[in-house]
CSV table of C-alpha atoms in Angstrom, one decimal:
chain,number,residue,atom,x,y,z
A,1,MET,CA,-5.6,-179.0,-18.4
A,2,GLU,CA,-9.0,-178.7,-16.4
A,3,ASN,CA,-11.5,-176.3,-18.7
A,4,ASN,CA,-9.5,-177.0,-22.2
A,5,VAL,CA,-11.6,-177.8,-24.9
A,6,VAL,CA,-9.0,-178.3,-27.7
A,7,ASP,CA,-5.5,-180.0,-26.8
A,8,ILE,CA,-2.7,-180.2,-29.4
A,9,LYS,CA,0.2,-181.6,-28.8
A,10,ASN,CA,3.0,-182.0,-31.3
A,11,VAL,CA,1.5,-181.8,-34.3
A,12,SER,CA,3.7,-182.2,-37.4
A,13,LYS,CA,2.2,-182.5,-41.0
A,14,LYS,CA,4.6,-183.6,-43.7
A,15,TYR,CA,3.7,-183.5,-47.1
A,16,LYS,CA,6.4,-185.4,-50.2
A,17,ILE,CA,7.3,-182.9,-53.4
A,18,TYR,CA,7.7,-184.9,-56.9
A,19,ASP,CA,9.1,-182.9,-59.7
A,20,LYS,CA,7.4,-185.0,-61.9
A,21,PRO,CA,3.6,-186.5,-61.3
A,22,TYR,CA,5.9,-190.5,-62.1
A,23,HIS,CA,8.2,-190.4,-59.8
A,24,ARG,CA,5.2,-190.9,-57.6
A,25,LEU,CA,3.9,-193.6,-59.0
A,26,PHE,CA,7.8,-195.3,-59.8
A,27,GLU,CA,8.6,-195.2,-56.0
A,28,TRP,CA,5.6,-196.5,-55.0
A,29,LEU,CA,6.8,-199.7,-57.5
A,30,SER,CA,10.1,-199.8,-55.7
A,31,ALA,CA,8.6,-199.8,-52.3
A,32,GLY,CA,10.6,-197.2,-51.6
A,33,ALA,CA,13.8,-198.7,-52.7
A,34,PHE,CA,13.9,-195.2,-54.8
A,35,LYS,CA,13.6,-192.5,-53.2
A,36,LYS,CA,12.2,-189.3,-56.0
A,37,HIS,CA,10.8,-186.4,-53.4
A,38,LYS,CA,11.3,-183.9,-51.6
A,39,GLU,CA,10.1,-183.8,-47.6
A,40,PHE,CA,7.9,-180.5,-47.1
A,41,TRP,CA,7.3,-179.9,-43.7
A,42,ALA,CA,4.0,-177.8,-43.2
A,43,LEU,CA,3.9,-178.1,-39.0
A,44,ARG,CA,6.7,-179.1,-36.8
A,45,ASP,CA,6.2,-180.1,-33.8
A,46,VAL,CA,2.8,-177.4,-32.3
A,47,SER,CA,1.5,-177.5,-28.9
A,48,LEU,CA,-1.3,-175.4,-27.9
A,49,SER,CA,-4.6,-175.1,-25.7
A,50,VAL,CA,-8.0,-173.5,-26.1
A,51,LYS,CA,-10.0,-172.8,-22.8
A,52,LYS,CA,-13.4,-172.5,-22.2
A,53,GLY,CA,-14.9,-168.9,-23.7
A,54,GLU,CA,-11.4,-168.2,-24.6
A,55,CYS,CA,-10.5,-166.4,-28.4
A,56,ILE,CA,-7.1,-167.7,-29.8
A,57,GLY,CA,-5.6,-165.4,-32.4
A,58,ILE,CA,-3.0,-166.7,-35.1
A,59,ILE,CA,-1.5,-165.1,-37.3
A,60,GLY,CA,1.7,-165.0,-40.3
A,61,HIS,CA,2.3,-164.9,-43.3
A,62,ASN,CA,1.5,-167.5,-46.3
A,63,GLY,CA,3.0,-170.1,-45.9
A,64,ALA,CA,3.4,-169.9,-42.6
A,65,GLY,CA,0.9,-172.9,-41.6
A,66,LYS,CA,-2.3,-171.5,-40.3
A,67,SER,CA,-4.6,-173.2,-43.1
A,68,THR,CA,-3.2,-176.5,-42.9
A,69,LEU,CA,-3.6,-176.5,-39.1
A,70,LEU,CA,-7.1,-175.9,-38.5
A,71,LYS,CA,-7.7,-178.3,-41.7
A,72,ILE,CA,-5.9,-180.8,-39.5
A,73,LEU,CA,-8.3,-179.3,-36.4
A,74,SER,CA,-11.7,-179.6,-38.7
A,75,LYS,CA,-10.2,-183.4,-39.9
A,76,ALA,CA,-9.9,-182.5,-43.3
A,77,LEU,CA,-6.2,-183.3,-42.8
A,78,TRP,CA,-4.3,-186.1,-40.6
A,79,PRO,CA,-1.7,-184.7,-38.7
A,80,THR,CA,1.8,-187.3,-39.7
A,81,SER,CA,2.4,-187.2,-35.5
A,82,GLY,CA,1.0,-185.7,-32.8
A,83,SER,CA,-2.7,-185.6,-31.4
A,84,ILE,CA,-4.9,-183.6,-31.1
A,85,HIS,CA,-8.2,-183.9,-28.0
A,86,ILE,CA,-11.2,-182.1,-28.6
A,87,GLU,CA,-13.5,-181.9,-26.1
A,88,GLY,CA,-17.4,-180.9,-27.4
A,89,ASN,CA,-18.8,-180.4,-30.8
A,90,MET,CA,-16.7,-178.2,-34.0
A,91,VAL,CA,-17.8,-176.2,-36.7
A,92,SER,CA,-15.1,-174.8,-38.9
A,93,LEU,CA,-15.2,-171.1,-40.8
A,94,LEU,CA,-12.9,-172.3,-43.9
A,95,GLU,CA,-14.6,-171.4,-46.7
A,96,LEU,CA,-18.6,-170.4,-45.9
A,97,GLY,CA,-20.7,-172.4,-48.5
A,98,THR,CA,-18.6,-175.3,-48.8
A,99,GLY,CA,-21.2,-178.0,-49.7
A,100,PHE,CA,-23.6,-175.8,-50.8
A,101,ASN,CA,-26.3,-177.1,-53.8
A,102,PRO,CA,-26.5,-174.2,-56.0
A,103,GLU,CA,-29.4,-176.2,-57.4
A,104,LEU,CA,-31.3,-176.6,-53.9
A,105,THR,CA,-33.4,-173.7,-52.1
A,106,GLY,CA,-31.6,-171.7,-48.7
A,107,VAL,CA,-33.8,-173.6,-46.9
A,108,GLN,CA,-33.0,-176.8,-48.1
A,109,ASN,CA,-29.1,-176.6,-47.9
A,110,ILE,CA,-29.1,-175.4,-44.4
A,111,PHE,CA,-30.3,-178.5,-43.5
A,112,THR,CA,-28.2,-180.8,-46.6
A,113,SER,CA,-24.9,-179.1,-44.9
A,114,GLY,CA,-26.1,-178.8,-41.2
A,115,LYS,CA,-26.6,-183.3,-41.3
A,116,LEU,CA,-23.2,-183.2,-43.1
A,117,LEU,CA,-21.7,-181.1,-39.7
A,118,GLY,CA,-23.5,-183.4,-37.9
A,119,PHE,CA,-26.4,-182.1,-36.5
A,120,THR,CA,-30.1,-183.8,-36.2
A,121,ASP,CA,-33.7,-182.4,-38.5
A,122,ASP,CA,-34.7,-182.1,-35.2
A,123,TYR,CA,-32.0,-179.9,-33.4
A,124,LEU,CA,-31.8,-178.1,-37.0
A,125,SER,CA,-35.9,-177.5,-37.8
A,126,LYS,CA,-35.8,-175.7,-33.4
A,127,LYS,CA,-33.0,-173.5,-35.0
A,128,LEU,CA,-34.3,-172.4,-38.9
A,129,SER,CA,-36.1,-169.6,-37.6
A,130,SER,CA,-32.8,-168.3,-35.8
A,131,ILE,CA,-30.6,-168.6,-39.3
A,132,LEU,CA,-33.8,-167.4,-41.7
A,133,ASP,CA,-33.7,-163.6,-39.1
A,134,PHE,CA,-30.4,-164.1,-38.9
A,135,SER,CA,-30.2,-164.0,-42.7
A,136,GLU,CA,-32.4,-161.1,-43.7
A,137,LEU,CA,-32.6,-162.8,-47.1
A,138,GLY,CA,-37.1,-162.6,-47.0
A,139,ASP,CA,-38.5,-164.8,-49.8
A,140,PHE,CA,-35.0,-165.8,-50.9
A,141,ILE,CA,-34.4,-168.1,-49.1
A,142,HIS,CA,-36.8,-169.9,-50.8
A,143,GLN,CA,-35.2,-169.9,-54.0
A,144,PRO,CA,-31.8,-172.1,-55.4
A,145,VAL,CA,-29.1,-170.4,-54.3
A,146,LYS,CA,-27.6,-170.6,-57.4
A,147,SER,CA,-30.3,-167.3,-57.8
A,148,TYR,CA,-28.0,-165.5,-54.9
A,149,SER,CA,-25.8,-163.1,-55.3
A,150,SER,CA,-22.1,-163.0,-53.3
A,151,GLY,CA,-24.0,-161.8,-50.3
A,152,MET,CA,-26.3,-163.4,-49.5
A,153,TYR,CA,-24.4,-166.2,-50.1
A,154,VAL,CA,-22.6,-165.2,-47.6
A,155,ARG,CA,-25.3,-163.8,-45.4
A,156,LEU,CA,-26.5,-167.6,-45.6
A,157,ALA,CA,-23.5,-169.7,-44.9
A,158,PHE,CA,-22.9,-167.5,-41.9
A,159,SER,CA,-26.0,-167.4,-40.7
A,160,LEU,CA,-26.4,-171.0,-40.5
A,161,TYR,CA,-22.6,-171.7,-39.1
A,162,ALA,CA,-22.9,-168.9,-36.7
A,163,ASN,CA,-26.4,-170.7,-35.1
A,164,LEU,CA,-25.9,-174.2,-35.0
A,165,GLU,CA,-23.8,-173.2,-31.5
A,166,PRO,CA,-21.2,-175.6,-31.3
A,167,ASP,CA,-18.6,-175.5,-27.8
A,168,ILE,CA,-15.6,-174.4,-30.9
A,169,TYR,CA,-16.2,-172.0,-33.7
A,170,VAL,CA,-12.2,-172.3,-35.9
A,171,VAL,CA,-12.5,-169.2,-38.6
A,172,ASP,CA,-10.8,-168.9,-41.4
A,173,GLU,CA,-11.0,-165.6,-42.7
A,174,ALA,CA,-14.4,-166.1,-43.4
A,175,LEU,CA,-15.0,-162.7,-41.8
A,176,SER,CA,-13.5,-160.7,-44.7
A,177,VAL,CA,-16.6,-161.2,-46.5
A,178,GLY,CA,-19.7,-160.1,-47.1
A,179,ASP,CA,-20.8,-155.8,-46.5
A,180,ILE,CA,-19.4,-153.9,-43.2
A,181,PHE,CA,-23.0,-154.0,-42.1
A,182,PHE,CA,-23.1,-157.7,-42.2
A,183,GLN,CA,-19.7,-158.1,-41.0
A,184,GLN,CA,-20.3,-155.7,-37.9
A,185,LYS,CA,-23.7,-158.1,-37.3
A,186,CYS,CA,-21.6,-161.1,-37.4
A,187,PHE,CA,-18.2,-160.3,-35.2
A,188,ASP,CA,-21.0,-159.2,-32.3
A,189,PHE,CA,-22.3,-162.6,-32.8
A,190,LEU,CA,-18.7,-163.7,-31.8
A,191,GLN,CA,-19.3,-161.8,-28.9
A,192,GLN,CA,-21.3,-163.0,-27.5
A,193,LEU,CA,-21.0,-166.8,-28.0
A,194,LYS,CA,-18.0,-166.3,-26.4
A,195,ALA,CA,-19.2,-164.6,-23.5
A,196,ASN,CA,-21.6,-167.6,-23.5
A,197,GLY,CA,-18.3,-169.7,-23.3
A,198,ALA,CA,-17.6,-171.0,-27.0
A,199,ALA,CA,-14.2,-171.0,-28.0
A,200,ILE,CA,-12.6,-169.6,-30.9
A,201,ILE,CA,-10.0,-170.0,-32.8
A,202,LEU,CA,-8.9,-167.0,-35.8
A,203,VAL,CA,-6.9,-166.8,-38.4
A,204,THR,CA,-7.1,-163.1,-40.1
A,205,HIS,CA,-4.7,-160.6,-41.4
A,206,ASP,CA,-7.0,-157.6,-39.8
A,207,MET,CA,-4.9,-156.8,-36.9
A,208,GLN,CA,-7.6,-154.7,-35.6
A,209,THR,CA,-10.0,-157.5,-35.1
A,210,VAL,CA,-6.9,-159.8,-33.4
A,211,ASN,CA,-6.6,-157.4,-30.9
A,212,LYS,CA,-10.1,-156.5,-30.2
A,213,TYR,CA,-11.4,-160.0,-30.2
A,214,CYS,CA,-8.4,-162.0,-28.7
A,215,ASP,CA,-7.6,-162.5,-25.4
A,216,ARG,CA,-4.0,-164.8,-26.5
A,217,VAL,CA,-2.4,-163.9,-30.2
A,218,ILE,CA,-0.2,-167.4,-31.6
A,219,ILE,CA,2.8,-166.5,-34.4
A,220,LEU,CA,3.1,-168.7,-36.7
A,221,SER,CA,6.1,-168.6,-38.8
A,222,ASP,CA,7.6,-171.6,-41.5
A,223,GLY,CA,5.7,-174.4,-39.8
A,224,GLU,CA,6.6,-173.4,-36.2
A,225,ILE,CA,5.8,-171.7,-33.2
A,226,LYS,CA,7.6,-168.6,-32.7
A,227,ASN,CA,6.2,-166.6,-30.4
A,228,GLN,CA,2.6,-166.5,-28.2
A,229,GLY,CA,1.4,-163.9,-25.5
A,230,ASN,CA,-1.1,-161.3,-25.6
A,231,SER,CA,-2.5,-159.5,-28.6
A,232,LEU,CA,-0.7,-156.1,-28.1
A,233,GLU,CA,2.4,-156.9,-27.9
A,234,MET,CA,2.2,-160.4,-30.4
A,235,VAL,CA,1.0,-157.5,-33.3
A,236,ASN,CA,3.6,-155.5,-32.9
A,237,LEU,CA,5.8,-158.3,-33.6
A,238,PHE,CA,4.9,-159.9,-36.0
A,239,TYR,CA,5.2,-156.5,-37.7
A,240,THR,CA,8.9,-156.2,-37.3
A,241,MET,CA,9.4,-159.8,-37.5
A,242,ASP,CA,10.4,-159.9,-41.3
A,243,LYS,CA,12.3,-157.3,-41.1
A,244,LYS,CA,14.4,-159.3,-38.7
A,245,GLN,CA,14.7,-162.2,-40.1
A,246,SER,CA,16.1,-160.3,-43.6
A,247,SER,CA,18.5,-158.6,-41.6
A,248,ALA,CA,19.6,-161.9,-40.2
A,249,LYS,CA,19.9,-163.6,-43.6
A,250,LYS,CA,22.8,-160.8,-45.0
A,251,SER,CA,25.8,-161.0,-44.6
A,252,GLU,CA,26.2,-157.1,-44.6
A,253,VAL,CA,23.1,-154.8,-44.5
A,254,GLU,CA,23.7,-151.6,-47.0
A,255,SER,CA,24.3,-148.0,-44.9
A,256,HIS,CA,25.0,-145.3,-48.1
A,257,SER,CA,28.9,-145.5,-47.8
A,258,ILE,CA,29.2,-144.7,-44.4
A,259,ASN,CA,31.1,-145.8,-41.5
A,260,ASP,CA,30.1,-148.2,-39.7
A,261,TYR,CA,32.6,-147.5,-36.6
A,262,LEU,CA,30.6,-143.4,-36.6
A,263,VAL,CA,26.2,-145.8,-37.1
A,264,GLU,CA,27.2,-147.5,-34.1
A,265,LYS,CA,29.0,-145.0,-32.0
A,266,ILE,CA,25.2,-143.0,-32.4
A,267,ASP,CA,23.1,-146.8,-32.2
A,268,ILE,CA,21.1,-146.6,-35.4
A,269,PRO,CA,18.8,-149.2,-35.0
A,270,LEU,CA,18.7,-152.2,-37.3
A,271,GLU,CA,15.4,-152.0,-38.1
A,272,SER,CA,15.3,-148.1,-38.7
A,273,LYS,CA,17.6,-149.3,-42.1
A,274,LEU,CA,15.8,-152.1,-43.1
A,275,ASN,CA,12.7,-149.4,-43.0
A,276,VAL,CA,14.7,-147.7,-45.2
A,277,GLN,CA,15.3,-150.0,-47.8
A,278,GLN,CA,12.9,-151.5,-47.6
A,279,ALA,CA,10.5,-149.2,-48.3
A,280,ALA,CA,7.3,-149.6,-50.9
A,281,GLY,CA,7.5,-146.2,-52.1
A,282,MET,CA,9.5,-143.4,-54.1
A,283,HIS,CA,13.2,-143.0,-52.9
A,284,ARG,CA,14.4,-139.3,-54.9
A,285,GLY,CA,16.1,-136.2,-54.3
A,286,ASP,CA,19.7,-134.6,-54.9
A,287,HIS,CA,21.1,-136.9,-52.1
A,288,ARG,CA,23.4,-134.0,-50.7
A,289,VAL,CA,21.8,-135.5,-47.5
A,290,GLU,CA,21.0,-139.3,-47.3
A,291,ILE,CA,18.6,-140.8,-45.3
A,292,ILE,CA,19.7,-144.2,-43.6
A,293,GLY,CA,17.2,-145.0,-41.0
A,294,ALA,CA,13.3,-143.9,-40.1
A,295,ILE,CA,11.9,-145.7,-37.0
A,296,ILE,CA,8.3,-145.1,-34.9
A,297,CYS,CA,9.3,-145.6,-31.2
A,298,ASP,CA,6.6,-145.9,-28.0
A,299,ALA,CA,7.6,-144.1,-25.3
A,300,ASN,CA,9.7,-146.7,-23.6
A,301,GLY,CA,12.0,-147.2,-27.6
A,302,ASN,CA,10.7,-150.1,-29.0
A,303,GLU,CA,9.8,-150.3,-32.4
A,304,ILE,CA,5.6,-150.2,-33.2
A,305,ARG,CA,3.4,-150.6,-36.1
A,306,THR,CA,0.3,-150.2,-34.3
A,307,ALA,CA,-0.7,-147.9,-31.3
A,308,ASN,CA,-3.9,-146.3,-29.9
A,309,THR,CA,-5.4,-142.8,-30.3
A,310,GLY,CA,-3.4,-140.1,-28.2
A,311,ASP,CA,-0.8,-142.6,-27.9
A,312,HIS,CA,2.4,-140.4,-27.4
A,313,LEU,CA,5.2,-142.0,-30.1
A,314,THR,CA,8.4,-140.4,-31.8
A,315,ILE,CA,9.4,-140.5,-35.0
A,316,ASN,CA,12.9,-140.9,-35.1
A,317,ILE,CA,14.7,-140.3,-38.5
A,318,TYR,CA,18.8,-140.4,-39.4
A,319,ALA,CA,20.8,-139.4,-42.0
A,320,GLU,CA,24.1,-139.0,-43.3
A,321,VAL,CA,24.9,-135.7,-44.4
A,322,ILE,CA,27.3,-136.0,-48.0
A,323,GLU,CA,27.9,-132.1,-49.2
A,324,GLU,CA,27.6,-129.4,-46.6
A,325,VAL,CA,24.2,-127.5,-46.1
A,326,PRO,CA,23.6,-124.8,-44.6
A,327,ASP,CA,19.6,-124.2,-44.0
A,328,LEU,CA,18.7,-128.7,-43.7
A,329,THR,CA,15.5,-129.4,-42.4
A,330,MET,CA,13.4,-133.3,-41.2
A,331,THR,CA,10.4,-133.7,-42.0
A,332,PHE,CA,7.3,-136.1,-41.6
A,333,GLN,CA,3.9,-137.3,-43.7
A,334,ILE,CA,1.1,-139.2,-42.7
A,335,SER,CA,-1.4,-140.1,-45.3
A,336,ASP,CA,-4.4,-142.9,-45.6
A,337,ARG,CA,-5.6,-145.2,-47.8
A,338,HIS,CA,-6.4,-143.4,-50.3
A,339,ASN,CA,-3.1,-142.1,-50.1
A,340,THR,CA,-4.9,-138.4,-48.8
A,341,VAL,CA,-2.2,-136.7,-46.5
A,342,VAL,CA,-4.0,-136.4,-43.4
A,343,PHE,CA,-0.4,-134.3,-41.3
A,344,GLY,CA,2.4,-133.3,-42.0
A,345,GLN,CA,5.4,-131.8,-40.2
A,346,ASN,CA,9.0,-130.3,-41.0
A,347,SER,CA,11.1,-129.1,-38.3
A,348,TYR,CA,11.1,-125.6,-39.0
A,349,MET,CA,7.6,-125.8,-38.5
A,350,ILE,CA,8.3,-126.2,-35.0
A,351,ASP,CA,10.7,-124.3,-33.9
A,352,LYS,CA,11.6,-122.0,-36.6
A,353,ILE,CA,15.5,-122.4,-36.4
A,354,ILE,CA,17.9,-122.8,-39.6
A,355,ARG,CA,20.9,-125.8,-38.3
A,356,ASN,CA,23.6,-126.0,-40.6
A,357,VAL,CA,25.1,-129.1,-41.3
A,358,SER,CA,29.0,-130.5,-42.1
A,359,LYS,CA,29.8,-132.8,-44.3
A,360,GLY,CA,30.4,-136.2,-42.7
A,361,ASP,CA,27.6,-135.1,-39.7
A,362,ILE,CA,25.1,-138.6,-39.0
A,363,ILE,CA,22.4,-137.0,-37.5
A,364,LYS,CA,19.6,-137.7,-36.2
A,365,GLY,CA,16.0,-135.9,-35.7
A,366,THR,CA,13.1,-136.8,-33.1
A,367,PHE,CA,9.4,-135.4,-34.1
A,368,ASN,CA,7.2,-136.2,-30.7
A,369,ILE,CA,3.8,-136.7,-31.4
A,370,GLU,CA,0.1,-138.0,-29.5
A,371,MET,CA,-1.0,-139.5,-32.6
A,372,ASN,CA,-4.0,-138.4,-32.0
A,373,LEU,CA,-5.8,-139.9,-35.8
A,374,PHE,CA,-8.7,-142.0,-35.9
A,375,GLN,CA,-8.6,-145.4,-36.0
A,376,GLY,CA,-7.2,-147.0,-39.8
A,377,LEU,CA,-4.0,-147.9,-41.5
A,378,TYR,CA,-1.3,-145.5,-42.1
A,379,THR,CA,1.7,-144.5,-44.5
A,380,VAL,CA,4.1,-142.6,-43.5
A,381,MET,CA,6.8,-140.7,-45.8
A,382,VAL,CA,9.8,-139.3,-44.0
A,383,GLY,CA,11.8,-136.7,-45.7
A,384,VAL,CA,15.1,-133.9,-45.4
A,385,THR,CA,14.8,-130.9,-47.4
A,386,ASP,CA,16.1,-127.2,-47.4
A,387,CYS,CA,14.3,-124.2,-45.5
A,388,GLN,CA,13.6,-121.9,-47.5
A,389,THR,CA,10.6,-121.0,-45.7
A,390,GLU,CA,7.6,-123.4,-44.0
A,391,VAL,CA,7.7,-125.5,-47.1
A,392,GLY,CA,10.8,-126.6,-48.6
A,393,ASN,CA,12.6,-125.8,-51.8
A,394,LEU,CA,15.3,-128.2,-52.0
A,395,ILE,CA,14.6,-132.1,-51.5
A,396,TYR,CA,17.8,-133.8,-50.5
A,397,ASP,CA,16.2,-137.0,-49.8
A,398,VAL,CA,12.6,-138.5,-49.7
A,399,ILE,CA,11.5,-141.4,-48.9
A,400,GLU,CA,7.4,-142.6,-48.9
A,401,GLY,CA,5.9,-145.4,-47.7
A,402,CYS,CA,8.3,-146.5,-45.3
A,403,MET,CA,6.3,-147.5,-42.4
A,404,THR,CA,3.5,-148.5,-41.6
A,405,LEU,CA,0.8,-147.3,-38.9
A,406,GLU,CA,-2.2,-149.1,-37.8
A,407,ILE,CA,-4.8,-146.9,-34.9
A,408,MET,CA,-6.1,-149.3,-33.4
A,409,LYS,CA,-10.3,-149.4,-32.3
A,410,PRO,CA,-11.3,-147.4,-29.6
A,411,GLN,CA,-13.0,-149.3,-26.2
A,412,TRP,CA,-14.3,-145.6,-26.6
A,413,ARG,CA,-15.1,-142.9,-29.2
A,414,THR,CA,-14.5,-139.2,-28.9
A,415,PHE,CA,-14.2,-137.8,-31.8
A,416,HIS,CA,-15.2,-139.0,-35.6
A,417,GLY,CA,-13.3,-137.8,-38.8
A,418,VAL,CA,-9.5,-138.4,-39.4
A,419,ALA,CA,-7.8,-136.0,-37.0
A,420,TYR,CA,-8.8,-135.5,-32.7
A,421,MET,CA,-8.7,-131.2,-32.3
A,422,ASN,CA,-9.4,-130.3,-28.9
A,423,SER,CA,-12.2,-129.0,-27.9
A,424,SER,CA,-14.4,-127.9,-24.4
A,425,PHE,CA,-18.0,-127.5,-24.2
A,426,ILE,CA,-19.6,-125.5,-22.3
A,427,ILE,CA,-24.0,-126.0,-21.3
A,428,GLU,CA,-26.1,-122.9,-19.6
A,429,GLY,CA,-29.5,-122.1,-19.3
A,430,CYS,CA,-30.0,-126.0,-17.3
A,431,SER,CA,-30.3,-126.0,-13.3
A,432,ASN,CA,-29.5,-129.9,-12.9
A,433,THR,CA,-25.8,-129.4,-14.9
A,434,LYS,CA,-23.8,-129.6,-11.6
A,435,LYS,CA,-25.8,-132.2,-9.8
A,436,ILE,CA,-25.5,-134.8,-13.2
A,437,LYS,CA,-22.3,-134.4,-13.6
A,438,LEU,CA,-21.2,-134.9,-10.3
A,439,GLU,CA,-23.7,-138.3,-10.3
A,440,LYS,CA,-21.6,-139.2,-13.4
A,441,GLU,CA,-18.3,-138.4,-11.6
A,442,LEU,CA,-19.3,-140.4,-8.7
A,443,GLN,CA,-20.2,-143.9,-10.7
């Protein structure tokens, strides 16, 4: 296809797994007459293309085949079958600094590593100034790299690779190293290169990076492309894939002694049951009421794991009443990565209603939330308690770490800190305020 700089067609990679080292020799001496290996397919019929100026994200869990695909692209491995066509030169940032000689200085390593990547001394000499400026290593550039800190080592490696200006960049988690300021500098540089027409293939577990930089995202699982599409849809799908796959392997999903007919009648999503069963945190309470499902949904009722600041979401909690209770309250709590509670609420705080529920009831509580949190990864706790005050005294069931929610970085920040508070601004004594405001609105 026109403008494609990478074309991968039906690429597969097979490994032979031997139980004992001598089995390889035995098989070789028998000319294959005695098969002593097991076949493992790291990739199966993978096909994709990348256009000039396009950033493709490849996501998947460990063992999905991501690194194998990138190594084949970088010609560190050869495929068992299939073909790869690359238009232009390519630099692979798979392991920053691979090939650096610790005894050589930073400048010497720039030239030796650059030549290994296929660039001439003349080209590297022209790029040397920009490489040194980007690295900000100062006089250390003339010292042996064995004296460098890990951060300095990373700066030198990325500065070299970034300034070579190839047609294609292959990046495998290389940008997750170094301090945050250098990471920001690297991402800004990649954005500039993309704008100049470079194609980028990015593998990372950082979903904020995927959402911000990738035009298209591919999900790899068990060596196969499971899905591809725009970044937001694929990230949300990726967060739920494991749960759906694990549920398919179960002959029967545990339901805490609930009548299956009743559960189906109130339409408890399978994903919500799995969120409860696979919760990472503590599960406690006297179980007079038991939570059987919990899920975060978007405005269309679809389960999500990512959102933007200000999105309207729902947290749905499903529970079975084991014993009659006269004062049921449902609650949720959101905590940041430091396990600090940033927001929590229960149903009594909202409507001041005390609810009586009977044994055998299957109930669903829904919190409608305007998610005004700052960017970051959060965990969600759900619970059912009594309601003597706005804070429960008796815990019927509480499940910590039931779900995760990642708030993505906005294009334009409207606040700093953790949470948004509704505010307004008025200025007095400025004669041209109305005029400036009008001009801004007309732009």
